[in-house]
């Protein structure tokens, strides 16, 4: 299959458009996911911490710990992944603390974001940048 | 993976009302549904989508997992107890199977 110069230009432009569109669509999915959790309420700051490595060499296994004392529910998002949701944790009456440690996949360098719903119904949010050397979503 | 093998680490005893750490690990591919096979066809998603831990029927944590959780999901959290009893851990697979583990604990 051969392309004329004109066709090649059109294809190139089309490809560029889809590449530039994709991040916008991903950001929208991320915003929607946050809104679905908070019900549109604004999230405050403080009272929630997220710890993750500054640089993750292997995006397939990135250790992440989230803690929010007094939280009833915590969600974690990776906005740069093809699907931003990571996990959702509900703490029961016998939880010793509102803390969770796990390992997640990150497709690229991004701000890992955690939100918590506190006992009084308010929401808090925190984000932390993780640099990813090799992405972990199987590209 | 049919032979998902859960492993949990729970202390054998704990003081009442005092928090202690539970570590869990289960061998599972956590196929995210994002990958493609050699012919370019997407590999269907097959992950553990939910994990729960209960103590004598009372919830400790109830977690929803997505494709972004790494293979062989490792989950670490804190619990506390007010009586002797047993922790029950359940992992729910996309294909409907449930992997379980239990661990007895007594008051110190």
PDB file of C-alpha atoms in Angstrom:
ATOM      1  CA  UNK A   1       0.000   0.000   0.000  1.00  0.00           C
ATOM      2  CA  UNK A   2       1.437   3.345  -1.004  1.00  0.00           C
ATOM      3  CA  UNK A   3       0.379   6.831   0.002  1.00  0.00           C
ATOM      4  CA  UNK A   4       0.440   9.951  -2.065  1.00  0.00           C
ATOM      5  CA  UNK A   5       2.015  12.881  -0.336  1.00  0.00           C
ATOM      6  CA  UNK A   6      -1.396  14.470   0.232  1.00  0.00           C
ATOM      7  CA  UNK A   7      -2.847  11.313   1.831  1.00  0.00           C
ATOM      8  CA  UNK A   8       0.156  10.949   4.075  1.00  0.00           C
ATOM      9  CA  UNK A   9      -0.303  14.495   5.343  1.00  0.00           C
ATOM     10  CA  UNK A  10      -4.000  13.945   6.068  1.00  0.00           C
ATOM     11  CA  UNK A  11      -3.300  10.700   7.894  1.00  0.00           C
ATOM     12  CA  UNK A  12      -0.570  12.373   9.917  1.00  0.00           C
ATOM     13  CA  UNK A  13      -2.856  15.210  10.935  1.00  0.00           C
ATOM     14  CA  UNK A  14      -5.603  12.770  11.897  1.00  0.00           C
ATOM     15  CA  UNK A  15      -3.209  10.778  14.009  1.00  0.00           C
ATOM     16  CA  UNK A  16      -2.004  13.898  15.745  1.00  0.00           C
ATOM     17  CA  UNK A  17      -5.578  14.921  16.509  1.00  0.00           C
ATOM     18  CA  UNK A  18      -6.376  11.612  18.202  1.00  0.00           C
ATOM     19  CA  UNK A  19      -3.195  11.824  20.245  1.00  0.00           C
ATOM     20  CA  UNK A  20      -3.974  15.325  21.485  1.00  0.00           C
ATOM     21  CA  UNK A  21      -7.621  14.437  22.144  1.00  0.00           C
ATOM     22  CA  UNK A  22      -6.826  11.404  24.260  1.00  0.00           C
ATOM     23  CA  UNK A  23      -5.468  13.220  27.364  1.00  0.00           C
ATOM     24  CA  UNK A  24      -8.538  15.476  27.447  1.00  0.00           C
ATOM     25  CA  UNK A  25     -10.835  12.454  27.405  1.00  0.00           C
ATOM     26  CA  UNK A  26      -8.808  10.797  30.144  1.00  0.00           C
ATOM     27  CA  UNK A  27      -8.954  13.908  32.310  1.00  0.00           C
ATOM     28  CA  UNK A  28     -12.729  13.982  31.856  1.00  0.00           C
ATOM     29  CA  UNK A  29     -13.029  10.345  32.957  1.00  0.00           C
ATOM     30  CA  UNK A  30     -10.949  11.187  36.023  1.00  0.00           C
ATOM     31  CA  UNK A  31     -13.099  14.225  36.887  1.00  0.00           C
ATOM     32  CA  UNK A  32     -16.247  12.143  36.449  1.00  0.00           C
ATOM     33  CA  UNK A  33     -14.878   9.436  38.731  1.00  0.00           C
ATOM     34  CA  UNK A  34     -14.132  12.011  41.443  1.00  0.00           C
ATOM     35  CA  UNK A  35     -17.562  13.595  41.075  1.00  0.00           C
ATOM     36  CA  UNK A  36     -19.192  10.158  41.315  1.00  0.00           C
ATOM     37  CA  UNK A  37     -17.445   9.604  44.649  1.00  0.00           C
ATOM     38  CA  UNK A  38     -17.976  13.029  46.213  1.00  0.00           C
ATOM     39  CA  UNK A  39     -21.390  13.641  44.680  1.00  0.00           C
ATOM     40  CA  UNK A  40     -20.108  16.981  43.399  1.00  0.00           C
ATOM     41  CA  UNK A  41     -18.971  18.222  46.831  1.00  0.00           C
ATOM     42  CA  UNK A  42     -15.636  20.042  46.945  1.00  0.00           C
ATOM     43  CA  UNK A  43     -12.816  18.105  48.580  1.00  0.00           C
ATOM     44  CA  UNK A  44     -10.685  19.809  51.230  1.00  0.00           C
ATOM     45  CA  UNK A  45      -7.065  19.300  52.095  1.00  0.00           C
ATOM     46  CA  UNK A  46      -5.296  17.733  55.051  1.00  0.00           C
ATOM     47  CA  UNK A  47      -6.157  14.682  57.101  1.00  0.00           C
ATOM     48  CA  UNK A  48      -5.121  12.325  54.346  1.00  0.00           C
ATOM     49  CA  UNK A  49      -1.692  11.145  53.365  1.00  0.00           C
ATOM     50  CA  UNK A  50      -0.398   9.135  50.480  1.00  0.00           C
ATOM     51  CA  UNK A  51       3.065   7.688  50.397  1.00  0.00           C
ATOM     52  CA  UNK A  52       4.623   6.376  47.219  1.00  0.00           C
ATOM     53  CA  UNK A  53       8.111   6.342  45.741  1.00  0.00           C
ATOM     54  CA  UNK A  54       9.212   9.525  43.985  1.00  0.00           C
ATOM     55  CA  UNK A  55      10.568   7.480  41.107  1.00  0.00           C
ATOM     56  CA  UNK A  56       9.137   4.083  40.229  1.00  0.00           C
ATOM     57  CA  UNK A  57      11.414   2.151  37.919  1.00  0.00           C
ATOM     58  CA  UNK A  58       8.826  -0.517  37.217  1.00  0.00           C
ATOM     59  CA  UNK A  59       5.305   0.794  36.650  1.00  0.00           C
ATOM     60  CA  UNK A  60       3.926  -2.721  37.110  1.00  0.00           C
ATOM     61  CA  UNK A  61       4.534  -2.757  40.837  1.00  0.00           C
ATOM     62  CA  UNK A  62       4.428   0.568  42.641  1.00  0.00           C
ATOM     63  CA  UNK A  63       3.975   0.333  46.416  1.00  0.00           C
ATOM     64  CA  UNK A  64       1.451   2.873  47.642  1.00  0.00           C
ATOM     65  CA  UNK A  65       0.164   3.519  51.143  1.00  0.00           C
ATOM     66  CA  UNK A  66      -2.828   5.701  51.932  1.00  0.00           C
ATOM     67  CA  UNK A  67      -3.947   6.717  55.377  1.00  0.00           C
ATOM     68  CA  UNK A  68      -6.722   9.024  56.504  1.00  0.00           C
ATOM     69  CA  UNK A  69      -7.517   8.821  60.225  1.00  0.00           C
ATOM     70  CA  UNK A  70     -11.262   8.967  60.762  1.00  0.00           C
ATOM     71  CA  UNK A  71     -12.136   8.105  57.175  1.00  0.00           C
ATOM     72  CA  UNK A  72     -14.992   5.774  56.327  1.00  0.00           C
ATOM     73  CA  UNK A  73     -13.999   5.204  52.754  1.00  0.00           C
ATOM     74  CA  UNK A  74     -10.899   5.873  50.654  1.00  0.00           C
ATOM     75  CA  UNK A  75     -10.582   5.803  46.868  1.00  0.00           C
ATOM     76  CA  UNK A  76      -7.360   5.905  44.883  1.00  0.00           C
ATOM     77  CA  UNK A  77      -7.043   7.150  41.307  1.00  0.00           C
ATOM     78  CA  UNK A  78      -4.260   7.022  38.746  1.00  0.00           C
ATOM     79  CA  UNK A  79      -5.365   9.751  36.309  1.00  0.00           C
ATOM     80  CA  UNK A  80      -2.700   8.855  33.746  1.00  0.00           C
ATOM     81  CA  UNK A  81      -3.824   5.236  33.386  1.00  0.00           C
ATOM     82  CA  UNK A  82      -6.156   4.046  30.615  1.00  0.00           C
ATOM     83  CA  UNK A  83      -8.721   3.477  33.393  1.00  0.00           C
ATOM     84  CA  UNK A  84      -8.187   5.926  36.279  1.00  0.00           C
ATOM     85  CA  UNK A  85      -9.798   3.906  39.092  1.00  0.00           C
ATOM     86  CA  UNK A  86      -7.355   1.930  41.246  1.00  0.00           C
ATOM     87  CA  UNK A  87      -9.231   0.807  44.326  1.00  0.00           C
ATOM     88  CA  UNK A  88     -11.929   1.692  46.794  1.00  0.00           C
ATOM     89  CA  UNK A  89     -11.691   0.732  50.452  1.00  0.00           C
ATOM     90  CA  UNK A  90     -14.505   0.782  53.013  1.00  0.00           C
ATOM     91  CA  UNK A  91     -13.386   0.527  56.611  1.00  0.00           C
ATOM     92  CA  UNK A  92     -15.543  -1.495  58.960  1.00  0.00           C
ATOM     93  CA  UNK A  93     -15.998  -1.139  62.727  1.00  0.00           C
ATOM     94  CA  UNK A  94     -13.025  -3.389  63.447  1.00  0.00           C
ATOM     95  CA  UNK A  95     -10.482  -1.568  61.307  1.00  0.00           C
ATOM     96  CA  UNK A  96      -7.547  -0.772  63.583  1.00  0.00           C
ATOM     97  CA  UNK A  97      -6.738   2.366  61.641  1.00  0.00           C
ATOM     98  CA  UNK A  98      -7.794   3.904  58.359  1.00  0.00           C
ATOM     99  CA  UNK A  99      -4.725   2.814  56.491  1.00  0.00           C
ATOM    100  CA  UNK A 100      -4.122   0.617  53.476  1.00  0.00           C
ATOM    101  CA  UNK A 101      -0.962  -0.437  51.741  1.00  0.00           C
ATOM    102  CA  UNK A 102      -0.930  -2.148  48.357  1.00  0.00           C
ATOM    103  CA  UNK A 103       0.883  -2.289  45.028  1.00  0.00           C
ATOM    104  CA  UNK A 104      -0.470  -0.658  41.915  1.00  0.00           C
ATOM    105  CA  UNK A 105       0.215  -0.329  38.187  1.00  0.00           C
ATOM    106  CA  UNK A 106       1.042   3.038  36.657  1.00  0.00           C
ATOM    107  CA  UNK A 107       1.135   3.557  32.891  1.00  0.00           C
ATOM    108  CA  UNK A 108       3.285   6.706  32.999  1.00  0.00           C
ATOM    109  CA  UNK A 109       4.471   9.557  35.204  1.00  0.00           C
ATOM    110  CA  UNK A 110       1.422  11.040  36.909  1.00  0.00           C
ATOM    111  CA  UNK A 111      -0.149  12.403  40.085  1.00  0.00           C
ATOM    112  CA  UNK A 112      -1.553   9.491  42.056  1.00  0.00           C
ATOM    113  CA  UNK A 113      -4.633  10.886  43.782  1.00  0.00           C
ATOM    114  CA  UNK A 114      -6.491   9.684  46.863  1.00  0.00           C
ATOM    115  CA  UNK A 115      -9.796  10.908  48.237  1.00  0.00           C
ATOM    116  CA  UNK A 116     -11.387  10.055  51.557  1.00  0.00           C
ATOM    117  CA  UNK A 117     -14.928  10.364  52.846  1.00  0.00           C
ATOM    118  CA  UNK A 118     -14.623  11.284  56.512  1.00  0.00           C
ATOM    119  CA  UNK A 119     -16.960  10.273  59.334  1.00  0.00           C
ATOM    120  CA  UNK A 120     -18.727  13.658  59.186  1.00  0.00           C
ATOM    121  CA  UNK A 121     -19.472  13.339  55.461  1.00  0.00           C
ATOM    122  CA  UNK A 122     -16.802  15.757  54.243  1.00  0.00           C
ATOM    123  CA  UNK A 123     -14.200  14.863  51.642  1.00  0.00           C
ATOM    124  CA  UNK A 124     -10.458  15.360  51.571  1.00  0.00           C
ATOM    125  CA  UNK A 125      -8.079  14.883  48.701  1.00  0.00           C
ATOM    126  CA  UNK A 126      -4.339  14.490  48.247  1.00  0.00           C
ATOM    127  CA  UNK A 127      -2.112  13.878  45.243  1.00  0.00           C
ATOM    128  CA  UNK A 128       1.455  12.781  44.864  1.00  0.00           C
ATOM    129  CA  UNK A 129       3.601  12.748  41.740  1.00  0.00           C
ATOM    130  CA  UNK A 130       5.250   9.461  40.864  1.00  0.00           C
ATOM    131  CA  UNK A 131       7.786   9.370  38.060  1.00  0.00           C
ATOM    132  CA  UNK A 132       7.511   6.137  36.117  1.00  0.00           C
ATOM    133  CA  UNK A 133      10.491   4.873  34.137  1.00  0.00           C
ATOM    134  CA  UNK A 134       8.812   1.854  32.499  1.00  0.00           C
ATOM    135  CA  UNK A 135       5.030   1.916  32.248  1.00  0.00           C
ATOM    136  CA  UNK A 136       3.034  -0.972  33.629  1.00  0.00           C
ATOM    137  CA  UNK A 137      -0.109  -1.297  31.557  1.00  0.00           C
ATOM    138  CA  UNK A 138       1.170  -3.622  28.868  1.00  0.00           C
ATOM    139  CA  UNK A 139       1.020  -0.824  26.216  1.00  0.00           C
TER     140      UNK A 139
ATOM    141  CA  UNK B   1      -5.015 -18.823  37.268  1.00  0.00           C
ATOM    142  CA  UNK B   2      -6.917 -21.675  38.769  1.00  0.00           C
ATOM    143  CA  UNK B   3      -4.545 -22.223  41.633  1.00  0.00           C
ATOM    144  CA  UNK B   4      -4.816 -18.820  43.259  1.00  0.00           C
ATOM    145  CA  UNK B   5      -3.132 -19.358  46.584  1.00  0.00           C
ATOM    146  CA  UNK B   6      -4.024 -16.935  49.353  1.00  0.00           C
ATOM    147  CA  UNK B   7      -1.560 -16.196  52.105  1.00  0.00           C
ATOM    148  CA  UNK B   8      -2.316 -14.162  55.209  1.00  0.00           C
ATOM    149  CA  UNK B   9      -0.167 -13.057  58.074  1.00  0.00           C
ATOM    150  CA  UNK B  10      -2.045 -12.436  61.293  1.00  0.00           C
ATOM    151  CA  UNK B  11      -0.568 -12.375  64.802  1.00  0.00           C
ATOM    152  CA  UNK B  12      -1.640 -15.301  67.002  1.00  0.00           C
ATOM    153  CA  UNK B  13      -2.793 -12.981  69.770  1.00  0.00           C
ATOM    154  CA  UNK B  14      -3.471  -9.291  70.304  1.00  0.00           C
ATOM    155  CA  UNK B  15      -4.522  -6.951  73.093  1.00  0.00           C
ATOM    156  CA  UNK B  16      -8.162  -5.832  73.100  1.00  0.00           C
ATOM    157  CA  UNK B  17      -8.778  -2.593  71.252  1.00  0.00           C
ATOM    158  CA  UNK B  18      -5.199  -2.310  70.097  1.00  0.00           C
ATOM    159  CA  UNK B  19      -4.452  -2.026  66.387  1.00  0.00           C
ATOM    160  CA  UNK B  20      -2.239  -4.591  64.707  1.00  0.00           C
ATOM    161  CA  UNK B  21      -1.244  -5.159  61.118  1.00  0.00           C
ATOM    162  CA  UNK B  22      -2.576  -7.866  58.825  1.00  0.00           C
ATOM    163  CA  UNK B  23      -0.776  -8.661  55.589  1.00  0.00           C
ATOM    164  CA  UNK B  24      -2.373 -10.597  52.750  1.00  0.00           C
ATOM    165  CA  UNK B  25      -1.090 -11.834  49.437  1.00  0.00           C
ATOM    166  CA  UNK B  26      -2.748 -13.948  46.778  1.00  0.00           C
ATOM    167  CA  UNK B  27      -1.186 -15.337  43.624  1.00  0.00           C
ATOM    168  CA  UNK B  28      -3.232 -14.050  40.698  1.00  0.00           C
ATOM    169  CA  UNK B  29      -2.380 -12.679  37.249  1.00  0.00           C
ATOM    170  CA  UNK B  30      -4.774  -9.708  37.557  1.00  0.00           C
ATOM    171  CA  UNK B  31      -5.128  -9.577  33.758  1.00  0.00           C
ATOM    172  CA  UNK B  32      -6.182  -5.953  33.340  1.00  0.00           C
ATOM    173  CA  UNK B  33      -7.956  -6.200  29.980  1.00  0.00           C
ATOM    174  CA  UNK B  34      -5.621  -3.545  28.561  1.00  0.00           C
ATOM    175  CA  UNK B  35      -3.054  -5.922  27.135  1.00  0.00           C
ATOM    176  CA  UNK B  36      -3.077  -7.482  23.684  1.00  0.00           C
ATOM    177  CA  UNK B  37      -1.931 -10.934  22.647  1.00  0.00           C
ATOM    178  CA  UNK B  38       0.493 -11.675  19.822  1.00  0.00           C
ATOM    179  CA  UNK B  39      -2.218 -11.240  17.164  1.00  0.00           C
ATOM    180  CA  UNK B  40      -3.298  -7.849  18.463  1.00  0.00           C
ATOM    181  CA  UNK B  41      -6.507  -9.103  20.055  1.00  0.00           C
ATOM    182  CA  UNK B  42      -7.259  -7.734  23.499  1.00  0.00           C
ATOM    183  CA  UNK B  43      -6.840 -10.248  26.325  1.00  0.00           C
ATOM    184  CA  UNK B  44     -10.096 -10.306  28.310  1.00  0.00           C
ATOM    185  CA  UNK B  45     -10.051  -8.868  31.797  1.00  0.00           C
ATOM    186  CA  UNK B  46      -9.739 -11.345  34.653  1.00  0.00           C
ATOM    187  CA  UNK B  47      -8.949  -9.794  37.973  1.00  0.00           C
ATOM    188  CA  UNK B  48      -9.905 -10.123  41.602  1.00  0.00           C
ATOM    189  CA  UNK B  49     -12.504  -7.390  41.854  1.00  0.00           C
ATOM    190  CA  UNK B  50     -13.253  -7.473  45.566  1.00  0.00           C
ATOM    191  CA  UNK B  51     -11.490  -8.357  48.791  1.00  0.00           C
ATOM    192  CA  UNK B  52     -13.113  -8.529  52.200  1.00  0.00           C
ATOM    193  CA  UNK B  53     -11.878  -9.199  55.688  1.00  0.00           C
ATOM    194  CA  UNK B  54     -14.278  -9.982  58.528  1.00  0.00           C
ATOM    195  CA  UNK B  55     -13.780 -10.840  62.159  1.00  0.00           C
ATOM    196  CA  UNK B  56     -16.529 -13.014  63.689  1.00  0.00           C
ATOM    197  CA  UNK B  57     -18.886 -11.629  61.046  1.00  0.00           C
ATOM    198  CA  UNK B  58     -18.019  -7.940  61.577  1.00  0.00           C
ATOM    199  CA  UNK B  59     -16.369  -6.112  58.725  1.00  0.00           C
ATOM    200  CA  UNK B  60     -12.767  -4.979  58.988  1.00  0.00           C
ATOM    201  CA  UNK B  61     -12.312  -3.801  55.435  1.00  0.00           C
ATOM    202  CA  UNK B  62     -14.186  -4.210  52.171  1.00  0.00           C
ATOM    203  CA  UNK B  63     -12.125  -3.300  49.154  1.00  0.00           C
ATOM    204  CA  UNK B  64     -12.953  -2.968  45.465  1.00  0.00           C
ATOM    205  CA  UNK B  65     -10.002  -3.705  43.199  1.00  0.00           C
ATOM    206  CA  UNK B  66      -9.602  -2.457  39.632  1.00  0.00           C
ATOM    207  CA  UNK B  67      -7.274  -3.361  36.791  1.00  0.00           C
ATOM    208  CA  UNK B  68      -4.637  -0.989  38.151  1.00  0.00           C
ATOM    209  CA  UNK B  69      -3.836  -3.281  41.075  1.00  0.00           C
ATOM    210  CA  UNK B  70      -0.619  -5.194  40.415  1.00  0.00           C
ATOM    211  CA  UNK B  71      -0.466  -8.921  39.777  1.00  0.00           C
ATOM    212  CA  UNK B  72      -0.395 -11.021  42.955  1.00  0.00           C
ATOM    213  CA  UNK B  73      -2.317  -8.385  44.920  1.00  0.00           C
ATOM    214  CA  UNK B  74      -0.712  -7.500  48.224  1.00  0.00           C
ATOM    215  CA  UNK B  75      -2.937  -5.778  50.760  1.00  0.00           C
ATOM    216  CA  UNK B  76      -1.824  -4.573  54.144  1.00  0.00           C
ATOM    217  CA  UNK B  77      -4.139  -2.968  56.697  1.00  0.00           C
ATOM    218  CA  UNK B  78      -4.798  -2.659  60.414  1.00  0.00           C
ATOM    219  CA  UNK B  79      -7.415  -4.392  62.521  1.00  0.00           C
ATOM    220  CA  UNK B  80      -8.369  -4.656  66.168  1.00  0.00           C
ATOM    221  CA  UNK B  81     -10.308  -7.234  68.154  1.00  0.00           C
ATOM    222  CA  UNK B  82     -12.374  -7.337  71.323  1.00  0.00           C
ATOM    223  CA  UNK B  83     -12.751 -11.117  71.685  1.00  0.00           C
ATOM    224  CA  UNK B  84     -11.248 -14.426  70.650  1.00  0.00           C
ATOM    225  CA  UNK B  85     -12.290 -15.434  67.188  1.00  0.00           C
ATOM    226  CA  UNK B  86     -11.459 -15.922  63.583  1.00  0.00           C
ATOM    227  CA  UNK B  87     -10.630 -13.663  60.680  1.00  0.00           C
ATOM    228  CA  UNK B  88     -12.210 -14.611  57.364  1.00  0.00           C
ATOM    229  CA  UNK B  89     -10.641 -13.358  54.160  1.00  0.00           C
ATOM    230  CA  UNK B  90     -12.406 -13.584  50.806  1.00  0.00           C
ATOM    231  CA  UNK B  91     -11.120 -12.737  47.349  1.00  0.00           C
ATOM    232  CA  UNK B  92     -13.752 -12.512  44.594  1.00  0.00           C
ATOM    233  CA  UNK B  93     -12.594 -13.335  41.088  1.00  0.00           C
ATOM    234  CA  UNK B  94     -14.143 -11.954  37.871  1.00  0.00           C
ATOM    235  CA  UNK B  95     -14.999 -15.519  36.836  1.00  0.00           C
ATOM    236  CA  UNK B  96     -17.162 -15.976  39.928  1.00  0.00           C
ATOM    237  CA  UNK B  97     -14.817 -18.048  42.034  1.00  0.00           C
ATOM    238  CA  UNK B  98     -14.142 -17.009  45.597  1.00  0.00           C
ATOM    239  CA  UNK B  99     -10.840 -17.757  47.302  1.00  0.00           C
ATOM    240  CA  UNK B 100     -10.975 -17.896  51.088  1.00  0.00           C
ATOM    241  CA  UNK B 101      -8.624 -18.032  54.006  1.00  0.00           C
ATOM    242  CA  UNK B 102      -9.215 -18.013  57.741  1.00  0.00           C
ATOM    243  CA  UNK B 103      -6.984 -17.272  60.670  1.00  0.00           C
ATOM    244  CA  UNK B 104      -7.741 -17.725  64.350  1.00  0.00           C
ATOM    245  CA  UNK B 105      -6.617 -15.180  66.918  1.00  0.00           C
ATOM    246  CA  UNK B 106      -6.963 -14.922  70.682  1.00  0.00           C
ATOM    247  CA  UNK B 107      -6.931 -12.039  73.140  1.00  0.00           C
ATOM    248  CA  UNK B 108      -3.586 -11.501  74.807  1.00  0.00           C
TER     249      UNK B 108
END
